Coordinates of C-alpha atoms in Angstrom, one line a residue:
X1 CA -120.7 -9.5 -58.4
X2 CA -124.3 -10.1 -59.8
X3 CA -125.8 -8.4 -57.6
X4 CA -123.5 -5.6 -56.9
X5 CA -125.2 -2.6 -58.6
X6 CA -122.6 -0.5 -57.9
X7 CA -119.6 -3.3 -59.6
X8 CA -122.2 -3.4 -62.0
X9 CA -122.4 0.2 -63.5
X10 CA -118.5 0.5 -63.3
X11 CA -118.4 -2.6 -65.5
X12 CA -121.0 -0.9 -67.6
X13 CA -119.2 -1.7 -71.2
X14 CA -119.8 1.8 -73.1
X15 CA -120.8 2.1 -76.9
X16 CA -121.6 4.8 -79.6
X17 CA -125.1 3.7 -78.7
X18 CA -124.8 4.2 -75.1
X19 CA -123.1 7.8 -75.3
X20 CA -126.1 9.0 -77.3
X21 CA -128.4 8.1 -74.9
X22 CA -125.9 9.1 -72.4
X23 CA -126.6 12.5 -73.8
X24 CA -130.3 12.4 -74.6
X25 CA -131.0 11.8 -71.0
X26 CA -128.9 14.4 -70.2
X27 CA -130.5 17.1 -72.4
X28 CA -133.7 16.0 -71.1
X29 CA -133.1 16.3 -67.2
X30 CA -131.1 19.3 -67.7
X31 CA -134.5 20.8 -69.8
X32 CA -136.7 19.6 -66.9
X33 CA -134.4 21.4 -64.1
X34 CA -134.3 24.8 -66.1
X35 CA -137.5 24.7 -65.9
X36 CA -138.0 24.2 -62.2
X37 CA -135.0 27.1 -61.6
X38 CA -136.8 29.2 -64.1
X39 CA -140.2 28.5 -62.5
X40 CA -138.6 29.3 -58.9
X41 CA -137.8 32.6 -60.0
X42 CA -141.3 33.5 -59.6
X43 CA -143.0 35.3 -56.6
X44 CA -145.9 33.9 -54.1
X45 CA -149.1 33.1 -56.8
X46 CA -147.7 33.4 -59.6
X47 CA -145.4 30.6 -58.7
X48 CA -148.1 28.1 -57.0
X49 CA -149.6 28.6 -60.6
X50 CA -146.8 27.7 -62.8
X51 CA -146.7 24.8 -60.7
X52 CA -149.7 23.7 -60.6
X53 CA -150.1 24.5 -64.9
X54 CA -146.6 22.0 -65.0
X55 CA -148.2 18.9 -63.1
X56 CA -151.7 19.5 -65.3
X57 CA -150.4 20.2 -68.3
X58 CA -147.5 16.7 -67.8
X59 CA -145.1 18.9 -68.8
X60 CA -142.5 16.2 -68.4
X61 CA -140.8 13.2 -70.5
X62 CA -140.9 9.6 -70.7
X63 CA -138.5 7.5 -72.0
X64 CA -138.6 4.3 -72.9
X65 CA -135.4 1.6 -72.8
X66 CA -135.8 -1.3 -74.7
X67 CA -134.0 -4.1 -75.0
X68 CA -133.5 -7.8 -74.3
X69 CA -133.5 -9.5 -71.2
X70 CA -129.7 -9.4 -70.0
X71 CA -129.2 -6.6 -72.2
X72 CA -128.0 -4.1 -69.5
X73 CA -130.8 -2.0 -69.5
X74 CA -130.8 -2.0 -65.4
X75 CA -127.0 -1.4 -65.1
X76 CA -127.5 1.3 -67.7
X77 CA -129.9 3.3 -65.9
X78 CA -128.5 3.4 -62.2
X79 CA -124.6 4.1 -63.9
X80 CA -126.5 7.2 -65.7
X81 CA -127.6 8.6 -62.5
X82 CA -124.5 7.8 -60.5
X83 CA -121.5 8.1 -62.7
X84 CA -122.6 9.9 -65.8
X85 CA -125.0 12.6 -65.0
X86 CA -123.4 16.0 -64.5
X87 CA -122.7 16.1 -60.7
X88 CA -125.1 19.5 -60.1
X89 CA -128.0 18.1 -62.2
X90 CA -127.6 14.8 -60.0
X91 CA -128.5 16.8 -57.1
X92 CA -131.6 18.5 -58.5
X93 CA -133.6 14.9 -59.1
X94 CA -135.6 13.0 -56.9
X95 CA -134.8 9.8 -58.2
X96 CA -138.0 7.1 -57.1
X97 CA -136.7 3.8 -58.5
X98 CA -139.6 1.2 -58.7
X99 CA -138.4 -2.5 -59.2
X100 CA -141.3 -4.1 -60.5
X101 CA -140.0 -7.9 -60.2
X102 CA -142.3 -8.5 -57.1
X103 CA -145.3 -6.9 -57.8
X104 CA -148.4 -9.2 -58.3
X105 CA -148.4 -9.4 -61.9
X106 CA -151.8 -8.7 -62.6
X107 CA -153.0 -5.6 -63.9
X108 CA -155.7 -5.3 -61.4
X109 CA -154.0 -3.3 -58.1
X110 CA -150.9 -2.3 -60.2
X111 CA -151.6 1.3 -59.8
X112 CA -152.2 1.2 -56.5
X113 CA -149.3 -1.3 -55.6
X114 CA -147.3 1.4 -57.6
X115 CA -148.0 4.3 -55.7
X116 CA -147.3 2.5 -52.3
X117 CA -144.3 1.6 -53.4
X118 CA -143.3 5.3 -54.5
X119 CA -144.6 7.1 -51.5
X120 CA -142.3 4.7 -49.9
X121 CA -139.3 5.1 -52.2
X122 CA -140.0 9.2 -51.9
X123 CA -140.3 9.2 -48.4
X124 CA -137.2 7.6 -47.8
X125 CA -135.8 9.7 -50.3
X126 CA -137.0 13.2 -49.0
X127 CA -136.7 12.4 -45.4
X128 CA -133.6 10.3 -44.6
X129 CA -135.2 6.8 -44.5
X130 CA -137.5 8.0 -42.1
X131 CA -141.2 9.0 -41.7
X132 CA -141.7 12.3 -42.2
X133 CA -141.9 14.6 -38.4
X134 CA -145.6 16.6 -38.0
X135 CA -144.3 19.5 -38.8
X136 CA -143.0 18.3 -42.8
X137 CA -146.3 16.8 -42.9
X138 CA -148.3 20.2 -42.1
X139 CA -145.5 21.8 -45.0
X140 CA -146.9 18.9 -47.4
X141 CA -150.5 20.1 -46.6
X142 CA -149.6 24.0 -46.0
X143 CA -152.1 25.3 -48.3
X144 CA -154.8 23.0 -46.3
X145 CA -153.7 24.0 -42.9
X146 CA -153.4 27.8 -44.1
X147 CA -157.2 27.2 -44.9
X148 CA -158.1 25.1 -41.8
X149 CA -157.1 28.1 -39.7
X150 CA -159.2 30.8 -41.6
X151 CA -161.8 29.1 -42.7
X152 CA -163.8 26.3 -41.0
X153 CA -161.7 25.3 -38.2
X154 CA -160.4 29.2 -37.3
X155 CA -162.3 29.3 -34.3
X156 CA -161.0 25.9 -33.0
X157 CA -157.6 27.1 -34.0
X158 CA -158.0 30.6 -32.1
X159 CA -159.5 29.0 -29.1
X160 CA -157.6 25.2 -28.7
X161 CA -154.5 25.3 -30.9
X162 CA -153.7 21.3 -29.8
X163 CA -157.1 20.1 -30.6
X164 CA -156.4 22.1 -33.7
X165 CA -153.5 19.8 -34.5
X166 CA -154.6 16.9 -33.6
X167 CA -157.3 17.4 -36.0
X168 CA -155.4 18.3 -38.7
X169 CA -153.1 15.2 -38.0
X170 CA -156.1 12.9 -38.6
X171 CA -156.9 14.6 -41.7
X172 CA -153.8 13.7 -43.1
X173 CA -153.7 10.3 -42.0
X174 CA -156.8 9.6 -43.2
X175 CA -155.5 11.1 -46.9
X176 CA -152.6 8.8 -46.6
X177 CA -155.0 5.9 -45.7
X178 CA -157.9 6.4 -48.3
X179 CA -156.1 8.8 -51.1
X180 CA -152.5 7.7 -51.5
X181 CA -152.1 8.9 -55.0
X182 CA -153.6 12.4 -54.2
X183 CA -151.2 11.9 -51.1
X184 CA -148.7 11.1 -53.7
X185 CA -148.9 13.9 -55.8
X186 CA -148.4 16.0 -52.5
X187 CA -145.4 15.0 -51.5
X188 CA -144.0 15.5 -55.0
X189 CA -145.3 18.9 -55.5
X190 CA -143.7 19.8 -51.9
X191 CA -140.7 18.5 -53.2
X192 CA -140.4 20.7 -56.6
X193 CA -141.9 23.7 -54.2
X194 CA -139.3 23.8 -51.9
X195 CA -136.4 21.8 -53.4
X196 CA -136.4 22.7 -56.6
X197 CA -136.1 19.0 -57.5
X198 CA -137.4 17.0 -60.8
X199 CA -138.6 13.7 -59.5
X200 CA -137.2 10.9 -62.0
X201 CA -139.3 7.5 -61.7
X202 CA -138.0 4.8 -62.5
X203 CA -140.2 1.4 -63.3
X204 CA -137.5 -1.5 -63.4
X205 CA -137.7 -5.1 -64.9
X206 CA -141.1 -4.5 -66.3
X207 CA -140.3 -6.9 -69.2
X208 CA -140.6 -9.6 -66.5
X209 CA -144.7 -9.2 -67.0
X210 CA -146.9 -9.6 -69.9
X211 CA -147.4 -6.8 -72.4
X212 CA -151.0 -5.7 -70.9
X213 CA -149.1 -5.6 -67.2
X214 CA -146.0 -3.5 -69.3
X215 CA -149.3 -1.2 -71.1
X216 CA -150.9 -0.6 -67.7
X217 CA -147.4 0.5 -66.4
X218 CA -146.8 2.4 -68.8
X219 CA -150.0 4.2 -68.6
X220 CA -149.6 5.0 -65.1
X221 CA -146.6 6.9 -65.9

């Protein structure tokens, strides 16, 4: 059952240690998703600028599990989010789980090779392990279509509404192609718009790299 995650977690042999970090996480995501609710109470801009102040301001946590290789450190994470974390709360994270075993291993291309891999893992996540339809895509860029159509393209979109979206569809290829992480960051903040969610990243088996590969890692979170 090695590679049974889900034999894995059940197996998960509990401590004093465990159930205190068991309840530090919890505190922590429960903090993060009062303060999405809290933020969701708000009205039109007042809203788009509490969310914008939380992203600029990283009002968020990281956490750090250290331990050695074997330890459990793995099995500990994905039993916290499937068996252990209240059942509600579950449902309010976006959890992106990055394995970091095949990455390249250099330090060079890591971020970008990271946020592939999480538009992926979000992606998936958000739309049913599919690509996301035109339409989510135009939700994603809302605030660019709403200006599209009143500002510089409003007479192509009063006059040729197709041509319209056709050219709006190449503008956000072309983010996806030549700004991932801005592309990224989109998706996420679509997600805590209208979901309500708190995305939870998760960077796996980092201690299979050198420390400068862990450092750069770790900066990118």
């Amino acid at each position: 059952g090695d590679s049974d995650e889900e034999l894995l977690a059940q197996c998960f042999v509990e401590s004093p240690e465990s159930h205190e970090a068991d309840r530090s996480l919890e505190k922590i995501t429960r903090e993060l998703v009062n303060y999405v609710q809290t933020i969701r109470g708000e009205t039109g801009q007042e809203l788009r600028q509490e969310i914008e102040t939380s992203f600029q301001t990283k009002r968020g946590q990281i956490v750090v599990i250290v331990g050695n290789k074997g330890a459990g450190k793995s099995t500990f994470v994905d039993r916290f989010f499937k068996f252990k974390l209240d059942r509600t709360l579950k449902e309010r994270c976006l959890v992106l789980k990055i394995d970091l075993a095949p990455a390249p291993g250099t330090v060079e291309g890591l971020p970008e090779w990271l946020t592939d891999r999480l538009i992926e893992a979000a992606e998936n996540a958000l739309y049913d392990r599919r690509n996301p339809s035109y339409d989510e895509l135009v939700g994603i860029f809302f605030d660019h279509y709403q200006r599209w159509s009143t500002g510089e393209h409003k007479h192509l979109y009063e006059t040729d509404i197709d041509a319209f979206k056709i050219k709006f569809g190449e503008f956000i290829a072309n983010r996806r192609r030549d700004k991932p992480y801005e592309y990224l960051t989109s998706v996420l903040k679509r997600a805590v718009r209208q979901r309500s969610v708190v995305p939870c990243v998760i960077f796996d088996n980092a201690d299979n790299f050198p420390v400068p590969f862990q450092d750069a890692a770790f900066q990118y979170t």
